[in-house]
Amino acid sequence: MPVSAGARHLRFRHALVRDAAYDSQLLSERPARHLAIAEELAGGAVDDAAAIAFHFDWGGDADRAIDWYLRAAVDARTRGEYAEARVRLDRAKVLLDSVEISSRNVHELRVRTELGITASSTSGWAAPEVVDEFSRCVERCRD
């Protein structure tokens, strides 16, 4: 159903109807639609960094997806949702291979720093994962 008269937005009353509408799209059209949704959401339509990251990710824009996954992770960590933050950061880490080399180092530093902070919040500063993430950041800075 339209959100309002003349609106270009739809809201589904049930997840099964939403999923059926999604599945009826041509596979070749999905990335462009995900990008359009991401742009709309990022423009202030919704304050949900994880949803915006998801749509940039599925739309094929790894650079912006990483930025939004980082925002979602910081938001989650700030709320004490460390497992959720970790999920977002792990996805951002996977996307590092998809970005241009010119921006990969900066993205990697940001992702690994946030991974280290998140891990230290649950395991302490001396945890092996924390040491590994921050050591990798130092190596990256030397490259």
PDB file of C-alpha atoms in Angstrom:
ATOM      1  CA  MET A   1       0.000   0.000   0.000  1.00  0.00           C
ATOM      2  CA  PRO A   2       1.294   3.523  -0.682  1.00  0.00           C
ATOM      3  CA  VAL A   3       2.628   5.334   2.374  1.00  0.00           C
ATOM      4  CA  SER A   4       0.694   8.478   1.401  1.00  0.00           C
ATOM      5  CA  ALA A   5      -1.263   9.834  -1.554  1.00  0.00           C
ATOM      6  CA  GLY A   6       1.055  10.292  -4.508  1.00  0.00           C
ATOM      7  CA  ALA A   7       3.947   8.668  -2.663  1.00  0.00           C
ATOM      8  CA  ARG A   8       6.515   6.594  -4.497  1.00  0.00           C
ATOM      9  CA  HIS A   9       7.041   4.444  -1.390  1.00  0.00           C
ATOM     10  CA  LEU A  10       5.292   1.235  -0.492  1.00  0.00           C
ATOM     11  CA  ARG A  11       4.820  -0.381   2.872  1.00  0.00           C
ATOM     12  CA  PHE A  12       3.908  -4.032   3.034  1.00  0.00           C
ATOM     13  CA  ARG A  13       1.526  -5.257   5.703  1.00  0.00           C
ATOM     14  CA  HIS A  14       3.129  -8.680   5.805  1.00  0.00           C
ATOM     15  CA  ALA A  15       6.678  -9.934   5.272  1.00  0.00           C
ATOM     16  CA  LEU A  16       5.497 -12.736   2.969  1.00  0.00           C
ATOM     17  CA  VAL A  17       3.900 -10.216   0.605  1.00  0.00           C
ATOM     18  CA  ARG A  18       7.094  -8.140   0.694  1.00  0.00           C
ATOM     19  CA  ASP A  19       9.200 -11.220  -0.042  1.00  0.00           C
ATOM     20  CA  ALA A  20       6.921 -12.267  -2.911  1.00  0.00           C
ATOM     21  CA  ALA A  21       7.188  -8.792  -4.454  1.00  0.00           C
ATOM     22  CA  TYR A  22      10.978  -8.892  -4.083  1.00  0.00           C
ATOM     23  CA  ASP A  23      11.246 -12.360  -5.612  1.00  0.00           C
ATOM     24  CA  SER A  24       9.160 -11.292  -8.609  1.00  0.00           C
ATOM     25  CA  GLN A  25      11.807  -8.760  -9.711  1.00  0.00           C
ATOM     26  CA  LEU A  26      14.241  -9.568 -12.472  1.00  0.00           C
ATOM     27  CA  LEU A  27      17.643 -10.403 -11.007  1.00  0.00           C
ATOM     28  CA  SER A  28      19.271  -7.873 -13.328  1.00  0.00           C
ATOM     29  CA  GLU A  29      17.118  -5.055 -11.889  1.00  0.00           C
ATOM     30  CA  ARG A  30      17.702  -5.748  -8.196  1.00  0.00           C
ATOM     31  CA  PRO A  31      21.070  -3.978  -7.764  1.00  0.00           C
ATOM     32  CA  ALA A  32      19.745  -0.727  -9.246  1.00  0.00           C
ATOM     33  CA  ARG A  33      16.704  -0.882  -6.999  1.00  0.00           C
ATOM     34  CA  HIS A  34      18.833  -1.549  -3.933  1.00  0.00           C
ATOM     35  CA  LEU A  35      20.977   1.484  -4.796  1.00  0.00           C
ATOM     36  CA  ALA A  36      17.880   3.649  -5.274  1.00  0.00           C
ATOM     37  CA  ILE A  37      16.554   2.524  -1.897  1.00  0.00           C
ATOM     38  CA  ALA A  38      19.939   3.150  -0.257  1.00  0.00           C
ATOM     39  CA  GLU A  39      20.097   6.666  -1.702  1.00  0.00           C
ATOM     40  CA  GLU A  40      16.577   7.411  -0.493  1.00  0.00           C
ATOM     41  CA  LEU A  41      17.262   6.071   2.995  1.00  0.00           C
ATOM     42  CA  ALA A  42      20.635   7.820   3.226  1.00  0.00           C
ATOM     43  CA  GLY A  43      18.910  11.064   2.298  1.00  0.00           C
ATOM     44  CA  GLY A  44      17.192  11.061   5.651  1.00  0.00           C
ATOM     45  CA  ALA A  45      14.124   8.936   4.992  1.00  0.00           C
ATOM     46  CA  VAL A  46      15.202   6.521   7.744  1.00  0.00           C
ATOM     47  CA  ASP A  47      17.723   6.626  10.560  1.00  0.00           C
ATOM     48  CA  ASP A  48      18.878   3.006  10.237  1.00  0.00           C
ATOM     49  CA  ALA A  49      22.534   2.696   9.260  1.00  0.00           C
ATOM     50  CA  ALA A  50      22.326  -1.100   9.030  1.00  0.00           C
ATOM     51  CA  ALA A  51      19.458  -0.964   6.526  1.00  0.00           C
ATOM     52  CA  ILE A  52      21.278   1.642   4.450  1.00  0.00           C
ATOM     53  CA  ALA A  53      24.459  -0.464   4.520  1.00  0.00           C
ATOM     54  CA  PHE A  54      22.514  -3.549   3.449  1.00  0.00           C
ATOM     55  CA  HIS A  55      21.053  -1.790   0.414  1.00  0.00           C
ATOM     56  CA  PHE A  56      24.388  -0.295  -0.671  1.00  0.00           C
ATOM     57  CA  ASP A  57      25.921  -3.747  -0.219  1.00  0.00           C
ATOM     58  CA  TRP A  58      23.304  -5.542  -2.313  1.00  0.00           C
ATOM     59  CA  GLY A  59      23.379  -2.684  -4.802  1.00  0.00           C
ATOM     60  CA  GLY A  60      27.064  -3.312  -5.415  1.00  0.00           C
ATOM     61  CA  ASP A  61      28.504  -0.128  -3.881  1.00  0.00           C
ATOM     62  CA  ALA A  62      31.054  -1.625  -1.473  1.00  0.00           C
ATOM     63  CA  ASP A  63      32.664   1.729  -0.589  1.00  0.00           C
ATOM     64  CA  ARG A  64      29.486   3.250   0.744  1.00  0.00           C
ATOM     65  CA  ALA A  65      28.325  -0.050   2.232  1.00  0.00           C
ATOM     66  CA  ILE A  66      31.500  -0.210   4.339  1.00  0.00           C
ATOM     67  CA  ASP A  67      30.956   3.358   5.555  1.00  0.00           C
ATOM     68  CA  TRP A  68      27.391   2.568   6.593  1.00  0.00           C
ATOM     69  CA  TYR A  69      28.312  -0.796   8.148  1.00  0.00           C
ATOM     70  CA  LEU A  70      30.867   1.076  10.245  1.00  0.00           C
ATOM     71  CA  ARG A  71      28.203   3.565  11.358  1.00  0.00           C
ATOM     72  CA  ALA A  72      25.854   0.697  12.197  1.00  0.00           C
ATOM     73  CA  ALA A  73      28.610  -1.044  14.175  1.00  0.00           C
ATOM     74  CA  VAL A  74      29.448   2.077  16.168  1.00  0.00           C
ATOM     75  CA  ASP A  75      25.757   2.639  16.883  1.00  0.00           C
ATOM     76  CA  ALA A  76      25.390  -0.976  18.058  1.00  0.00           C
ATOM     77  CA  ARG A  77      28.539  -0.851  20.187  1.00  0.00           C
ATOM     78  CA  THR A  78      27.376   2.394  21.777  1.00  0.00           C
ATOM     79  CA  ARG A  79      24.161   0.626  22.796  1.00  0.00           C
ATOM     80  CA  GLY A  80      26.180  -2.299  24.185  1.00  0.00           C
ATOM     81  CA  GLU A  81      25.120  -4.631  21.356  1.00  0.00           C
ATOM     82  CA  TYR A  82      28.570  -6.085  20.748  1.00  0.00           C
ATOM     83  CA  ALA A  83      27.438  -9.173  18.828  1.00  0.00           C
ATOM     84  CA  GLU A  84      25.468  -6.971  16.440  1.00  0.00           C
ATOM     85  CA  ALA A  85      28.439  -4.645  16.014  1.00  0.00           C
ATOM     86  CA  ARG A  86      30.624  -7.638  15.234  1.00  0.00           C
ATOM     87  CA  VAL A  87      28.232  -8.871  12.523  1.00  0.00           C
ATOM     88  CA  ARG A  88      28.332  -5.469  10.805  1.00  0.00           C
ATOM     89  CA  LEU A  89      32.121  -5.238  11.067  1.00  0.00           C
ATOM     90  CA  ASP A  90      32.638  -8.763   9.761  1.00  0.00           C
ATOM     91  CA  ARG A  91      30.549  -7.928   6.693  1.00  0.00           C
ATOM     92  CA  ALA A  92      32.506  -4.705   6.165  1.00  0.00           C
ATOM     93  CA  LYS A  93      35.745  -6.704   6.409  1.00  0.00           C
ATOM     94  CA  VAL A  94      34.522  -9.092   3.692  1.00  0.00           C
ATOM     95  CA  LEU A  95      33.717  -6.135   1.430  1.00  0.00           C
ATOM     96  CA  LEU A  96      37.274  -4.794   1.657  1.00  0.00           C
ATOM     97  CA  ASP A  97      38.269  -7.035  -1.255  1.00  0.00           C
ATOM     98  CA  SER A  98      35.608  -5.341  -3.400  1.00  0.00           C
ATOM     99  CA  VAL A  99      36.860  -1.759  -3.120  1.00  0.00           C
ATOM    100  CA  GLU A 100      39.506   0.006  -5.137  1.00  0.00           C
ATOM    101  CA  ILE A 101      43.013  -0.274  -3.750  1.00  0.00           C
ATOM    102  CA  SER A 102      43.151   3.510  -3.344  1.00  0.00           C
ATOM    103  CA  SER A 103      40.469   3.425  -0.644  1.00  0.00           C
ATOM    104  CA  ARG A 104      41.046  -0.091   0.695  1.00  0.00           C
ATOM    105  CA  ASN A 105      43.772   0.876   3.187  1.00  0.00           C
ATOM    106  CA  VAL A 106      41.700   3.603   4.802  1.00  0.00           C
ATOM    107  CA  HIS A 107      38.635   1.362   4.987  1.00  0.00           C
ATOM    108  CA  GLU A 108      40.710  -1.478   6.420  1.00  0.00           C
ATOM    109  CA  LEU A 109      42.174   0.762   9.124  1.00  0.00           C
ATOM    110  CA  ARG A 110      38.732   1.951  10.112  1.00  0.00           C
ATOM    111  CA  VAL A 111      37.221  -1.547  10.143  1.00  0.00           C
ATOM    112  CA  ARG A 112      40.113  -3.132  12.066  1.00  0.00           C
ATOM    113  CA  THR A 113      40.232  -0.290  14.590  1.00  0.00           C
ATOM    114  CA  GLU A 114      36.540  -0.686  15.285  1.00  0.00           C
ATOM    115  CA  LEU A 115      36.946  -4.484  15.480  1.00  0.00           C
ATOM    116  CA  GLY A 116      39.689  -3.988  18.057  1.00  0.00           C
ATOM    117  CA  ILE A 117      37.587  -1.586  20.110  1.00  0.00           C
ATOM    118  CA  THR A 118      34.579  -3.899  19.970  1.00  0.00           C
ATOM    119  CA  ALA A 119      36.657  -6.936  20.942  1.00  0.00           C
ATOM    120  CA  SER A 120      38.290  -5.057  23.794  1.00  0.00           C
ATOM    121  CA  SER A 121      34.860  -4.147  25.131  1.00  0.00           C
ATOM    122  CA  THR A 122      33.997  -7.810  25.558  1.00  0.00           C
ATOM    123  CA  SER A 123      37.372  -9.497  26.085  1.00  0.00           C
ATOM    124  CA  GLY A 124      39.676  -6.828  27.492  1.00  0.00           C
ATOM    125  CA  TRP A 125      42.618  -4.966  25.990  1.00  0.00           C
ATOM    126  CA  ALA A 126      45.029  -7.905  26.182  1.00  0.00           C
ATOM    127  CA  ALA A 127      42.792 -10.343  24.297  1.00  0.00           C
ATOM    128  CA  PRO A 128      44.559 -11.980  21.325  1.00  0.00           C
ATOM    129  CA  GLU A 129      41.976 -10.662  18.851  1.00  0.00           C
ATOM    130  CA  VAL A 130      42.480  -7.099  20.060  1.00  0.00           C
ATOM    131  CA  VAL A 131      46.242  -7.408  19.738  1.00  0.00           C
ATOM    132  CA  ASP A 132      45.876  -8.951  16.258  1.00  0.00           C
ATOM    133  CA  GLU A 133      43.551  -6.219  14.975  1.00  0.00           C
ATOM    134  CA  PHE A 134      45.644  -3.336  16.306  1.00  0.00           C
ATOM    135  CA  SER A 135      48.885  -4.995  15.122  1.00  0.00           C
ATOM    136  CA  ARG A 136      47.389  -5.237  11.634  1.00  0.00           C
ATOM    137  CA  CYS A 137      46.527  -1.537  11.831  1.00  0.00           C
ATOM    138  CA  VAL A 138      50.162  -0.723  12.637  1.00  0.00           C
ATOM    139  CA  GLU A 139      51.316  -2.862   9.676  1.00  0.00           C
ATOM    140  CA  ARG A 140      48.816  -1.103   7.412  1.00  0.00           C
ATOM    141  CA  CYS A 141      50.142   2.282   8.493  1.00  0.00           C
ATOM    142  CA  ARG A 142      53.673   1.213   7.580  1.00  0.00           C
ATOM    143  CA  ASP A 143      52.653   0.080   4.068  1.00  0.00           C
TER     144      ASP A 143
END
